């Protein structure tokens, strides 16, 4: 099938590459000329495991093309996917200007029937706005061309997006048109062979399903962080609690790991957007508001531990930070807990040495050159001259470090662990003062 994807971000690029891999002919359109030029040269703008060879292979085979020409993109595709960003505006609601701009562009250039698939995460009712925009432009053109708008939200996890796209848990499609349903079945047939993963529903239900899924996962994280704070107060161990409740099949083990807060491009933005949509409908979403408050508070815990240990005085002191990305296997630092920590340390007059396997360039882009923020090439290089080690991201390479080297290199054997990577008893035996999240009768395990 001939497919055009508008927007070459995480969603658009991964979806386009995977669709091309199974044989569809895909054209990707983006307004960023530099990004398009780089992609045509094989330079991928994001880090995502498995994406680079997938893109290169399909570009070489001619199944995947990148362009800035929206007219060519509309002309090519019988199916047009909208995968542009919907950033949060000042009040937290999703900004639809890019989605509606693509809709206007499609209506301007279309010369035949089109199916417009909205893959961007958008508020309920956005498909209606897209229809209205396209219809208005077609009316101005005195055109009676027909089209359909489908809601087909993505459920990709950063760091595993390629696999999620190749082997989706479910394929949500919002449409009431039977002919469109058959087109969508044809599009996704290569990913729907083992058993039927397609779930058809009305458009508004599909739009809300995406928000509901992300908000449910964010709720589980904030709930566990709330319980971890209670564990600290009551002298319980959140790791034991996690195992105890996770063994209940109604709850399960996924997304019940406490830590220093969730981040990324999805959970924070989507929780805020759904809160805003609820408020606009005169409904108070109490649980969602609590989820957001708990997460914001949790992101301050690492700095609070620093202040506690150093008695509120960190001016002139240096700290080692392991992990900058909001999660492992990505270079994405949007809404990352590391940013709250680093900015708090710098504001308090401290110096930071930081390392991340993939996010150093992104950190450099965000903070620029700062004499008090040094980005190091190895995790060990962060330790020299640092008062304590602070862990923000649970990269695998951080899970079994050389504790002798850490202890010998740090000025003091202090580890503040925002991801509960280590056993508190083991850390105590090794002579460390260890701050974790909800572990045992005290957040501080001191030798």
GROMACS .gro file of C-alpha atoms in nm:
model
  447
    1UNK     CA    1   0.000   0.000   0.000
    2UNK     CA    2   0.108   0.361  -0.054
    3UNK     CA    3   0.141   0.539   0.280
    4UNK     CA    4   0.249   0.890   0.371
    5UNK     CA    5   0.356   0.982   0.724
    6UNK     CA    6   0.354   1.346   0.833
    7UNK     CA    7   0.601   1.409   1.114
    8UNK     CA    8   0.934   1.229   1.157
    9UNK     CA    9   0.961   1.201   1.535
   10UNK     CA   10   0.963   0.892   1.756
   11UNK     CA   11   0.620   0.778   1.641
   12UNK     CA   12   0.636   0.877   1.275
   13UNK     CA   13   0.986   0.750   1.201
   14UNK     CA   14   0.946   0.415   1.376
   15UNK     CA   15   0.601   0.353   1.226
   16UNK     CA   16   0.718   0.449   0.878
   17UNK     CA   17   1.026   0.225   0.893
   18UNK     CA   18   0.832  -0.076   1.018
   19UNK     CA   19   0.557  -0.032   0.758
   20UNK     CA   20   0.824  -0.010   0.486
   21UNK     CA   21   0.994  -0.321   0.620
   22UNK     CA   22   0.688  -0.535   0.547
   23UNK     CA   23   0.657  -0.403   0.191
   24UNK     CA   24   0.446  -0.088   0.200
   25UNK     CA   25   0.578   0.211   0.005
   26UNK     CA   26   0.620   0.492   0.255
   27UNK     CA   27   0.692   0.861   0.210
   28UNK     CA   28   0.777   1.067   0.519
   29UNK     CA   29   0.710   1.441   0.519
   30UNK     CA   30   0.861   1.690   0.762
   31UNK     CA   31   0.909   2.067   0.757
   32UNK     CA   32   1.259   2.035   0.907
   33UNK     CA   33   1.489   2.045   0.604
   34UNK     CA   34   1.800   1.955   0.803
   35UNK     CA   35   1.630   1.650   0.955
   36UNK     CA   36   1.513   1.533   0.613
   37UNK     CA   37   1.860   1.585   0.459
   38UNK     CA   38   2.022   1.393   0.742
   39UNK     CA   39   1.777   1.105   0.714
   40UNK     CA   40   1.842   1.079   0.343
   41UNK     CA   41   2.212   1.052   0.435
   42UNK     CA   42   2.140   0.782   0.692
   43UNK     CA   43   2.174   1.008   0.997
   44UNK     CA   44   1.899   0.923   1.246
   45UNK     CA   45   1.789   1.209   1.476
   46UNK     CA   46   1.695   0.993   1.775
   47UNK     CA   47   1.837   0.695   1.957
   48UNK     CA   48   1.610   0.392   1.945
   49UNK     CA   49   1.744   0.035   1.951
   50UNK     CA   50   1.718  -0.133   1.611
   51UNK     CA   51   1.600   0.178   1.428
   52UNK     CA   52   1.918   0.275   1.240
   53UNK     CA   53   1.957  -0.048   1.035
   54UNK     CA   54   1.582  -0.060   0.974
   55UNK     CA   55   1.575   0.289   0.826
   56UNK     CA   56   1.893   0.243   0.622
   57UNK     CA   57   1.779  -0.087   0.471
   58UNK     CA   58   1.442   0.046   0.361
   59UNK     CA   59   1.587   0.368   0.221
   60UNK     CA   60   1.835   0.163   0.018
   61UNK     CA   61   1.556  -0.063  -0.106
   62UNK     CA   62   1.347   0.238  -0.212
   63UNK     CA   63   1.054   0.160   0.014
   64UNK     CA   64   1.117   0.457   0.246
   65UNK     CA   65   1.157   0.813   0.121
   66UNK     CA   66   1.201   1.140   0.314
   67UNK     CA   67   1.090   1.476   0.176
   68UNK     CA   68   0.985   1.826   0.274
   69UNK     CA   69   0.729   1.838  -0.007
   70UNK     CA   70   0.383   1.804   0.144
   71UNK     CA   71   0.232   1.811  -0.204
   72UNK     CA   72   0.433   1.506  -0.308
   73UNK     CA   73   0.339   1.333   0.014
   74UNK     CA   74  -0.033   1.389  -0.032
   75UNK     CA   75  -0.013   1.281  -0.394
   76UNK     CA   76   0.170   0.958  -0.301
   77UNK     CA   77  -0.042   0.824  -0.021
   78UNK     CA   78  -0.379   0.657  -0.030
   79UNK     CA   79  -0.339   0.643   0.348
   80UNK     CA   80  -0.205   0.955   0.521
   81UNK     CA   81  -0.075   0.918   0.878
   82UNK     CA   82  -0.059   1.226   1.100
   83UNK     CA   83   0.220   1.177   1.357
   84UNK     CA   84   0.315   1.534   1.443
   85UNK     CA   85   0.371   1.660   1.796
   86UNK     CA   86   0.098   1.782   2.028
   87UNK     CA   87   0.299   1.973   2.288
   88UNK     CA   88   0.138   2.092   2.607
   89UNK     CA   89   0.057   2.463   2.609
   90UNK     CA   90   0.082   2.687   2.913
   91UNK     CA   91  -0.236   2.552   3.073
   92UNK     CA   92  -0.148   2.187   3.012
   93UNK     CA   93  -0.386   2.118   2.724
   94UNK     CA   94  -0.260   1.955   2.404
   95UNK     CA   95  -0.173   2.206   2.133
   96UNK     CA   96  -0.334   2.092   1.807
   97UNK     CA   97  -0.183   2.354   1.577
   98UNK     CA   98   0.048   2.107   1.403
   99UNK     CA   99  -0.227   1.847   1.360
  100UNK     CA  100  -0.464   2.103   1.211
  101UNK     CA  101  -0.188   2.245   0.989
  102UNK     CA  102  -0.135   1.898   0.842
  103UNK     CA  103  -0.511   1.862   0.794
  104UNK     CA  104  -0.518   2.191   0.605
  105UNK     CA  105  -0.221   2.084   0.395
  106UNK     CA  106  -0.386   1.754   0.304
  107UNK     CA  107  -0.706   1.930   0.200
  108UNK     CA  108  -0.510   2.180  -0.008
  109UNK     CA  109  -0.331   1.918  -0.219
  110UNK     CA  110  -0.558   1.611  -0.226
  111UNK     CA  111  -0.694   1.515  -0.567
  112UNK     CA  112  -0.862   1.188  -0.475
  113UNK     CA  113  -1.019   1.001  -0.183
  114UNK     CA  114  -0.791   0.977   0.121
  115UNK     CA  115  -0.794   0.801   0.455
  116UNK     CA  116  -0.638   1.025   0.719
  117UNK     CA  117  -0.506   0.830   1.018
  118UNK     CA  118  -0.442   1.029   1.332
  119UNK     CA  119  -0.159   0.863   1.525
  120UNK     CA  120  -0.074   1.171   1.733
  121UNK     CA  121  -0.196   1.167   2.092
  122UNK     CA  122  -0.488   1.408   2.084
  123UNK     CA  123  -0.785   1.507   2.302
  124UNK     CA  124  -1.126   1.352   2.245
  125UNK     CA  125  -1.300   1.533   1.962
  126UNK     CA  126  -0.986   1.605   1.758
  127UNK     CA  127  -1.100   1.388   1.467
  128UNK     CA  128  -1.407   1.609   1.439
  129UNK     CA  129  -1.184   1.918   1.424
  130UNK     CA  130  -0.969   1.756   1.155
  131UNK     CA  131  -1.282   1.676   0.954
  132UNK     CA  132  -1.405   2.033   0.990
  133UNK     CA  133  -1.071   2.175   0.880
  134UNK     CA  134  -1.046   1.951   0.573
  135UNK     CA  135  -1.410   2.009   0.479
  136UNK     CA  136  -1.367   2.388   0.505
  137UNK     CA  137  -1.063   2.390   0.278
  138UNK     CA  138  -1.230   2.159   0.025
  139UNK     CA  139  -1.534   2.385   0.025
  140UNK     CA  140  -1.311   2.683  -0.049
  141UNK     CA  141  -1.169   2.482  -0.338
  142UNK     CA  142  -1.525   2.404  -0.457
  143UNK     CA  143  -1.430   2.040  -0.431
  144UNK     CA  144  -1.658   1.749  -0.345
  145UNK     CA  145  -1.375   1.502  -0.279
  146UNK     CA  146  -1.452   1.251  -0.005
  147UNK     CA  147  -1.227   1.140   0.281
  148UNK     CA  148  -1.235   0.958   0.613
  149UNK     CA  149  -1.061   1.039   0.940
  150UNK     CA  150  -0.950   0.747   1.157
  151UNK     CA  151  -0.816   0.743   1.511
  152UNK     CA  152  -0.531   0.492   1.537
  153UNK     CA  153  -0.327   0.578   1.848
  154UNK     CA  154   0.021   0.439   1.900
  155UNK     CA  155   0.128   0.246   2.209
  156UNK     CA  156   0.505   0.248   2.164
  157UNK     CA  157   0.752   0.243   2.453
  158UNK     CA  158   1.062   0.453   2.402
  159UNK     CA  159   1.356   0.216   2.413
  160UNK     CA  160   1.151  -0.070   2.267
  161UNK     CA  161   0.947   0.113   2.004
  162UNK     CA  162   1.060  -0.097   1.706
  163UNK     CA  163   0.960  -0.422   1.873
  164UNK     CA  164   0.633  -0.270   1.992
  165UNK     CA  165   0.557  -0.163   1.637
  166UNK     CA  166   0.646  -0.501   1.487
  167UNK     CA  167   0.463  -0.701   1.753
  168UNK     CA  168   0.183  -0.481   1.891
  169UNK     CA  169  -0.022  -0.594   2.189
  170UNK     CA  170  -0.330  -0.440   2.029
  171UNK     CA  171  -0.416  -0.225   1.730
  172UNK     CA  172  -0.684   0.027   1.824
  173UNK     CA  173  -0.878   0.166   1.529
  174UNK     CA  174  -1.153   0.424   1.564
  175UNK     CA  175  -1.388   0.426   1.266
  176UNK     CA  176  -1.748   0.341   1.182
  177UNK     CA  177  -1.686   0.298   0.809
  178UNK     CA  178  -1.681  -0.069   0.702
  179UNK     CA  179  -1.474   0.001   0.390
  180UNK     CA  180  -1.215   0.184   0.596
  181UNK     CA  181  -1.203  -0.110   0.836
  182UNK     CA  182  -1.103  -0.337   0.548
  183UNK     CA  183  -0.833  -0.091   0.437
  184UNK     CA  184  -0.695  -0.082   0.789
  185UNK     CA  185  -0.697  -0.462   0.810
  186UNK     CA  186  -0.495  -0.471   0.487
  187UNK     CA  187  -0.248  -0.213   0.619
  188UNK     CA  188  -0.185  -0.401   0.943
  189UNK     CA  189  -0.221  -0.758   0.811
  190UNK     CA  190   0.156  -0.832   0.846
  191UNK     CA  191   0.134  -0.752   1.219
  192UNK     CA  192  -0.193  -0.935   1.280
  193UNK     CA  193  -0.118  -1.293   1.179
  194UNK     CA  194  -0.077  -1.481   1.507
  195UNK     CA  195  -0.417  -1.377   1.640
  196UNK     CA  196  -0.652  -1.087   1.576
  197UNK     CA  197  -0.508  -0.788   1.760
  198UNK     CA  198  -0.731  -0.531   1.593
  199UNK     CA  199  -0.997  -0.372   1.812
  200UNK     CA  200  -1.245  -0.155   1.624
  201UNK     CA  201  -1.438   0.113   1.809
  202UNK     CA  202  -1.584   0.457   1.755
  203UNK     CA  203  -1.341   0.743   1.701
  204UNK     CA  204  -1.394   0.916   2.035
  205UNK     CA  205  -1.341   0.595   2.229
  206UNK     CA  206  -1.016   0.533   2.041
  207UNK     CA  207  -0.895   0.883   2.122
  208UNK     CA  208  -0.970   0.840   2.491
  209UNK     CA  209  -0.820   0.489   2.501
  210UNK     CA  210  -0.473   0.633   2.438
  211UNK     CA  211  -0.501   0.882   2.724
  212UNK     CA  212  -0.656   0.623   2.953
  213UNK     CA  213  -0.371   0.378   2.892
  214UNK     CA  214  -0.093   0.626   2.966
  215UNK     CA  215  -0.274   0.775   3.264
  216UNK     CA  216  -0.331   0.428   3.411
  217UNK     CA  217   0.040   0.349   3.388
  218UNK     CA  218   0.132   0.686   3.536
  219UNK     CA  219  -0.116   0.619   3.817
  220UNK     CA  220   0.051   0.287   3.901
  221UNK     CA  221   0.390   0.458   3.923
  222UNK     CA  222   0.265   0.740   4.144
  223UNK     CA  223   0.072   0.495   4.361
  224UNK     CA  224   0.388   0.292   4.427
  225UNK     CA  225   0.583   0.608   4.500
  226UNK     CA  226   0.316   0.708   4.748
  227UNK     CA  227   0.338   0.367   4.915
  228UNK     CA  228   0.718   0.391   4.919
  229UNK     CA  229   0.693   0.717   5.111
  230UNK     CA  230   0.462   0.546   5.361
  231UNK     CA  231   0.708   0.256   5.383
  232UNK     CA  232   0.978   0.500   5.489
  233UNK     CA  233   0.750   0.642   5.760
  234UNK     CA  234   0.627   0.305   5.888
  235UNK     CA  235   0.961   0.122   5.870
  236UNK     CA  236   0.861  -0.117   5.592
  237UNK     CA  237   1.053  -0.224   5.281
  238UNK     CA  238   0.892  -0.127   4.951
  239UNK     CA  239   1.076  -0.407   4.769
  240UNK     CA  240   0.906  -0.667   4.985
  241UNK     CA  241   0.575  -0.488   4.938
  242UNK     CA  242   0.625  -0.481   4.560
  243UNK     CA  243   0.674  -0.857   4.552
  244UNK     CA  244   0.380  -0.910   4.783
  245UNK     CA  245   0.129  -0.716   4.574
  246UNK     CA  246   0.281  -0.801   4.235
  247UNK     CA  247   0.216  -1.171   4.294
  248UNK     CA  248  -0.155  -1.091   4.282
  249UNK     CA  249  -0.248  -1.151   3.915
  250UNK     CA  250  -0.505  -0.872   3.936
  251UNK     CA  251  -0.218  -0.630   3.999
  252UNK     CA  252   0.088  -0.785   3.833
  253UNK     CA  253   0.452  -0.674   3.845
  254UNK     CA  254   0.459  -0.421   3.564
  255UNK     CA  255   0.490  -0.051   3.648
  256UNK     CA  256   0.501  -0.102   4.025
  257UNK     CA  257   0.868  -0.007   4.071
  258UNK     CA  258   0.910   0.297   4.297
  259UNK     CA  259   1.165   0.558   4.203
  260UNK     CA  260   1.237   0.926   4.156
  261UNK     CA  261   0.939   0.998   3.931
  262UNK     CA  262   0.828   0.935   3.574
  263UNK     CA  263   0.921   1.155   3.278
  264UNK     CA  264   0.939   1.141   2.901
  265UNK     CA  265   0.727   1.277   2.623
  266UNK     CA  266   0.408   1.088   2.705
  267UNK     CA  267   0.308   1.038   3.068
  268UNK     CA  268   0.355   1.396   3.197
  269UNK     CA  269   0.200   1.556   2.890
  270UNK     CA  270  -0.091   1.313   2.863
  271UNK     CA  271  -0.184   1.333   3.231
  272UNK     CA  272  -0.185   1.712   3.209
  273UNK     CA  273  -0.384   1.711   2.885
  274UNK     CA  274  -0.653   1.479   3.021
  275UNK     CA  275  -0.679   1.691   3.337
  276UNK     CA  276  -0.728   1.997   3.117
  277UNK     CA  277  -0.989   1.823   2.902
  278UNK     CA  278  -1.177   1.717   3.214
  279UNK     CA  279  -1.167   2.070   3.354
  280UNK     CA  280  -1.302   2.207   3.027
  281UNK     CA  281  -1.591   1.963   3.063
  282UNK     CA  282  -1.653   2.091   3.421
  283UNK     CA  283  -1.530   1.767   3.577
  284UNK     CA  284  -1.266   1.751   3.850
  285UNK     CA  285  -1.030   1.457   3.780
  286UNK     CA  286  -0.916   1.408   4.139
  287UNK     CA  287  -0.711   1.093   4.083
  288UNK     CA  288  -0.524   1.238   3.785
  289UNK     CA  289  -0.447   1.556   3.975
  290UNK     CA  290  -0.308   1.348   4.262
  291UNK     CA  291  -0.097   1.143   4.019
  292UNK     CA  292   0.063   1.460   3.888
  293UNK     CA  293   0.121   1.607   4.236
  294UNK     CA  294   0.282   1.287   4.366
  295UNK     CA  295   0.511   1.269   4.064
  296UNK     CA  296   0.621   1.631   4.096
  297UNK     CA  297   0.700   1.574   4.464
  298UNK     CA  298   0.886   1.250   4.394
  299UNK     CA  299   1.123   1.425   4.154
  300UNK     CA  300   1.253   1.636   4.442
  301UNK     CA  301   1.346   1.340   4.666
  302UNK     CA  302   1.702   1.295   4.542
  303UNK     CA  303   1.790   1.657   4.611
  304UNK     CA  304   1.619   1.633   4.949
  305UNK     CA  305   1.843   1.337   5.035
  306UNK     CA  306   2.146   1.543   4.930
  307UNK     CA  307   2.040   1.829   5.154
  308UNK     CA  308   1.970   1.591   5.441
  309UNK     CA  309   2.309   1.424   5.426
  310UNK     CA  310   2.508   1.745   5.380
  311UNK     CA  311   2.302   1.941   5.633
  312UNK     CA  312   2.164   2.180   5.373
  313UNK     CA  313   2.505   2.304   5.258
  314UNK     CA  314   2.610   2.193   4.910
  315UNK     CA  315   2.766   2.514   4.784
  316UNK     CA  316   3.103   2.443   4.628
  317UNK     CA  317   3.058   2.066   4.655
  318UNK     CA  318   3.068   1.831   4.356
  319UNK     CA  319   2.831   1.540   4.289
  320UNK     CA  320   2.844   1.247   4.046
  321UNK     CA  321   2.521   1.177   3.856
  322UNK     CA  322   2.466   0.850   3.672
  323UNK     CA  323   2.180   0.858   3.423
  324UNK     CA  324   2.032   1.158   3.239
  325UNK     CA  325   1.764   1.004   3.014
  326UNK     CA  326   1.419   0.965   3.167
  327UNK     CA  327   1.449   0.587   3.121
  328UNK     CA  328   1.706   0.337   2.985
  329UNK     CA  329   1.755   0.271   2.612
  330UNK     CA  330   1.670   0.623   2.500
  331UNK     CA  331   1.839   0.961   2.478
  332UNK     CA  332   1.517   1.145   2.568
  333UNK     CA  333   1.550   1.385   2.861
  334UNK     CA  334   1.206   1.542   2.838
  335UNK     CA  335   1.063   1.580   3.190
  336UNK     CA  336   1.348   1.360   3.323
  337UNK     CA  337   1.404   1.341   3.698
  338UNK     CA  338   1.773   1.411   3.635
  339UNK     CA  339   1.686   1.760   3.518
  340UNK     CA  340   1.510   1.846   3.844
  341UNK     CA  341   1.811   1.716   4.039
  342UNK     CA  342   2.077   1.886   3.827
  343UNK     CA  343   1.898   2.220   3.820
  344UNK     CA  344   1.845   2.209   4.198
  345UNK     CA  345   2.213   2.131   4.257
  346UNK     CA  346   2.335   2.404   4.025
  347UNK     CA  347   2.097   2.657   4.178
  348UNK     CA  348   2.232   2.568   4.523
  349UNK     CA  349   2.587   2.637   4.409
  350UNK     CA  350   2.701   2.278   4.361
  351UNK     CA  351   2.900   2.130   4.074
  352UNK     CA  352   2.787   1.822   3.878
  353UNK     CA  353   2.975   1.556   3.686
  354UNK     CA  354   2.727   1.351   3.483
  355UNK     CA  355   2.732   1.043   3.263
  356UNK     CA  356   2.472   0.869   3.048
  357UNK     CA  357   2.533   0.603   2.780
  358UNK     CA  358   2.316   0.782   2.521
  359UNK     CA  359   2.191   1.120   2.644
  360UNK     CA  360   2.512   1.326   2.670
  361UNK     CA  361   2.450   1.509   2.342
  362UNK     CA  362   2.093   1.584   2.445
  363UNK     CA  363   2.212   1.716   2.780
  364UNK     CA  364   2.464   1.938   2.602
  365UNK     CA  365   2.185   2.067   2.377
  366UNK     CA  366   1.963   2.149   2.677
  367UNK     CA  367   2.217   2.311   2.908
  368UNK     CA  368   2.486   2.431   2.671
  369UNK     CA  369   2.829   2.505   2.813
  370UNK     CA  370   2.828   2.534   3.189
  371UNK     CA  371   3.144   2.528   3.397
  372UNK     CA  372   2.952   2.366   3.682
  373UNK     CA  373   2.803   2.086   3.469
  374UNK     CA  374   3.066   1.850   3.328
  375UNK     CA  375   2.958   1.569   3.096
  376UNK     CA  376   3.193   1.273   3.129
  377UNK     CA  377   3.276   0.993   2.886
  378UNK     CA  378   3.255   0.713   3.144
  379UNK     CA  379   3.063   0.655   3.464
  380UNK     CA  380   3.387   0.616   3.658
  381UNK     CA  381   3.511   0.957   3.546
  382UNK     CA  382   3.223   1.120   3.732
  383UNK     CA  383   3.345   0.993   4.066
  384UNK     CA  384   3.676   1.178   4.097
  385UNK     CA  385   3.638   1.474   4.331
  386UNK     CA  386   3.268   1.404   4.398
  387UNK     CA  387   3.115   1.395   4.744
  388UNK     CA  388   2.845   1.141   4.656
  389UNK     CA  389   2.706   0.930   4.371
  390UNK     CA  390   2.344   0.992   4.267
  391UNK     CA  391   2.163   0.749   4.034
  392UNK     CA  392   1.873   0.877   3.825
  393UNK     CA  393   1.833   0.615   3.549
  394UNK     CA  394   1.841   0.235   3.575
  395UNK     CA  395   2.074   0.160   3.284
  396UNK     CA  396   2.195  -0.202   3.295
  397UNK     CA  397   2.558  -0.095   3.313
  398UNK     CA  398   2.486   0.070   3.649
  399UNK     CA  399   2.344  -0.243   3.812
  400UNK     CA  400   2.671  -0.420   3.897
  401UNK     CA  401   2.943  -0.157   3.931
  402UNK     CA  402   3.281  -0.198   4.096
  403UNK     CA  403   3.196  -0.086   4.449
  404UNK     CA  404   3.563  -0.088   4.550
  405UNK     CA  405   3.643   0.166   4.278
  406UNK     CA  406   3.343   0.378   4.375
  407UNK     CA  407   3.437   0.378   4.742
  408UNK     CA  408   3.803   0.454   4.676
  409UNK     CA  409   3.728   0.737   4.430
  410UNK     CA  410   3.443   0.925   4.598
  411UNK     CA  411   3.535   1.168   4.874
  412UNK     CA  412   3.282   0.994   5.098
  413UNK     CA  413   3.109   0.659   5.051
  414UNK     CA  414   2.761   0.802   4.991
  415UNK     CA  415   2.520   0.667   4.726
  416UNK     CA  416   2.178   0.819   4.667
  417UNK     CA  417   1.985   0.574   4.451
  418UNK     CA  418   1.668   0.694   4.281
  419UNK     CA  419   1.600   0.355   4.121
  420UNK     CA  420   1.666   0.108   4.405
  421UNK     CA  421   1.936  -0.077   4.213
  422UNK     CA  422   2.124  -0.214   4.512
  423UNK     CA  423   2.051  -0.412   4.826
  424UNK     CA  424   2.068  -0.187   5.134
  425UNK     CA  425   2.222  -0.459   5.353
  426UNK     CA  426   2.496  -0.524   5.099
  427UNK     CA  427   2.569  -0.152   5.075
  428UNK     CA  428   2.591  -0.126   5.453
  429UNK     CA  429   2.834  -0.421   5.468
  430UNK     CA  430   3.053  -0.245   5.215
  431UNK     CA  431   3.064   0.063   5.434
  432UNK     CA  432   2.838   0.290   5.234
  433UNK     CA  433   2.578   0.536   5.351
  434UNK     CA  434   2.298   0.442   5.115
  435UNK     CA  435   1.983   0.641   5.047
  436UNK     CA  436   1.713   0.452   4.857
  437UNK     CA  437   1.340   0.486   4.786
  438UNK     CA  438   1.121   0.329   5.056
  439UNK     CA  439   1.372   0.067   5.171
  440UNK     CA  440   1.339  -0.054   5.530
  441UNK     CA  441   1.310   0.127   5.862
  442UNK     CA  442   1.509   0.424   5.739
  443UNK     CA  443   1.576   0.585   5.402
  444UNK     CA  444   1.937   0.604   5.514
  445UNK     CA  445   2.136   0.284   5.554
  446UNK     CA  446   2.459   0.380   5.722
  447UNK     CA  447   2.758   0.162   5.797
   0.00000   0.00000   0.00000
